[in-house]
Short mmCIF file of C-alpha atoms in Angstrom, two decimals:
data_model
loop_
_atom_site.label_atom_id
_atom_site.label_comp_id
_atom_site.label_asym_id
_atom_site.label_seq_id
_atom_site.Cartn_x
_atom_site.Cartn_y
_atom_site.Cartn_z
CA MET A 828 87.90 109.11 117.71
CA ASN A 829 85.97 106.06 116.02
CA GLU A 830 82.61 108.47 115.82
CA VAL A 831 84.93 110.75 113.76
CA ARG A 832 86.07 107.97 111.47
CA ILE A 833 82.65 107.06 111.43
CA VAL A 834 81.17 110.28 109.71
CA GLY A 835 84.31 110.51 107.53
CA LEU A 836 83.59 107.26 106.01
CA LEU A 837 79.78 107.83 105.43
CA GLY A 838 80.77 111.07 103.59
CA LEU A 839 83.55 109.24 101.41
CA GLY A 840 80.59 106.70 100.70
CA TYR A 841 78.15 109.67 99.84
CA ARG A 842 80.79 111.13 97.68
CA GLY A 843 81.65 107.71 95.80
CA LYS A 844 77.74 107.03 95.74
CA ARG A 845 77.95 103.75 97.65
CA LEU A 846 74.73 104.98 99.57
CA ALA A 847 71.50 106.54 99.67
CA MET A 848 69.80 108.67 102.23
CA GLY A 849 66.37 109.58 103.26
CA GLU A 850 62.86 107.55 102.49
CA ASP A 851 64.61 106.92 98.85
CA SER A 852 67.26 104.86 100.36
CA LEU A 853 64.58 102.32 101.44
CA LYS A 854 62.85 102.25 98.44
CA ALA A 855 66.14 101.74 96.45
CA LEU A 856 66.20 98.34 98.72
CA ALA A 857 63.81 96.95 96.15
CA THR A 858 65.98 97.39 93.16
CA LYS A 859 69.70 97.05 95.10
CA LYS A 860 70.90 95.01 97.56
CA GLY A 861 71.91 96.80 100.66
CA ALA A 862 74.53 96.33 103.08
CA LEU A 863 73.21 97.96 106.06
CA ILE A 864 70.91 100.70 107.09
CA LEU A 865 71.50 103.43 109.71
CA VAL A 866 68.54 105.28 111.38
CA ALA A 867 69.38 107.97 113.34
CA LYS A 868 68.60 107.78 117.50
CA ASP A 869 66.03 111.01 117.08
CA ALA A 870 64.22 110.06 114.28
CA SER A 871 60.54 109.17 114.92
CA ASP A 872 59.25 106.00 116.44
CA ASN A 873 57.48 105.46 112.83
CA THR A 874 60.92 106.25 110.92
CA LYS A 875 62.63 103.52 113.14
CA LYS A 876 59.54 101.10 112.55
CA ARG A 877 59.90 101.59 109.07
CA ALA A 878 63.63 101.27 108.83
CA LYS A 879 63.28 97.67 110.76
CA ASP A 880 60.58 96.49 108.46
CA LYS A 881 62.27 96.94 105.26
CA GLY A 882 65.39 95.57 106.98
CA ASN A 883 63.76 92.27 108.10
CA PHE A 884 62.31 92.04 104.37
CA TYR A 885 65.36 92.38 102.93
CA ASP A 886 67.73 90.84 105.37
CA VAL A 887 69.70 94.03 105.89
CA PRO A 888 71.25 94.69 109.40
CA VAL A 889 69.50 98.08 110.97
CA LEU A 890 71.83 100.10 113.60
CA GLU A 891 70.66 103.26 115.52
CA PHE A 892 73.76 105.52 115.31
CA ALA A 893 74.08 109.57 116.07
CA ASN A 894 71.41 112.00 115.87
CA LYS A 895 69.77 113.41 112.68
CA ARG A 896 72.11 116.28 112.26
CA ALA A 897 75.34 114.57 112.75
CA LEU A 898 74.00 111.88 109.92
CA GLY A 899 73.61 114.69 107.81
CA LEU A 900 76.18 117.03 108.41
CA SER A 901 78.44 113.86 107.44
CA LEU A 902 76.91 114.10 103.99
CA GLY A 903 76.83 117.72 103.60
CA LYS A 904 73.42 117.84 104.38
CA ARG A 905 71.24 119.56 107.24
CA ALA A 906 69.24 116.60 108.90
CA VAL A 907 68.85 113.17 107.64
CA ALA A 908 67.26 110.14 109.53
CA ILE A 909 68.16 107.30 107.55
CA ILE A 910 71.17 106.30 105.43
CA THR A 911 71.12 102.81 103.20
CA ILE A 912 74.83 101.51 102.40
CA PHE A 913 75.08 99.66 99.59
CA ASP A 914 78.99 98.59 99.62
CA TYR A 915 79.82 95.64 101.83
CA LYS A 916 83.26 96.70 102.38
CA LEU A 917 82.03 99.86 103.33
CA ALA A 918 79.54 98.57 105.89
CA LEU A 919 82.01 96.04 107.10
CA SER A 920 84.32 99.17 107.65
CA LEU A 921 81.91 101.16 109.50
CA LEU A 922 80.57 97.84 111.52
CA ASP A 923 84.42 97.54 112.65
CA ASN A 924 84.49 101.07 113.71
CA MET A 925 81.51 100.96 115.81
CA LYS A 926 82.52 97.66 117.81
CA ALA A 927 86.04 99.16 118.29
CA GLY A 928 84.59 102.35 119.77
CA ASP A 929 81.78 100.82 121.73
CA VAL A 930 79.30 102.90 119.80
CA ASP A 931 75.98 101.34 120.73
CA GLY A 932 73.39 100.54 117.66
CA LYS A 933 71.15 97.76 117.76
CA ILE A 934 67.53 98.94 117.38
#
């Protein structure tokens, strides 16, 4: 149930332009302050490393969640490996739902 809610929140954030996806989302961290980075569980090791490095550099938490297809479908796309959330309240709500549903997410 909580995964459905998390996917719904991601879709809402995308429609509200509160998040960016793909490689461009990591580049956007240089100009915007990120609140949370989500990486697909089936993303490549290089993608996970790049997200983790950017997260450490800009002091943004990085979590693993779902797979590329599920993340993409939540945003109306085919497959998305990385999502960067810029809205703190949205990120907090996502984290609360992840904890409530025992969704593991640490890289």
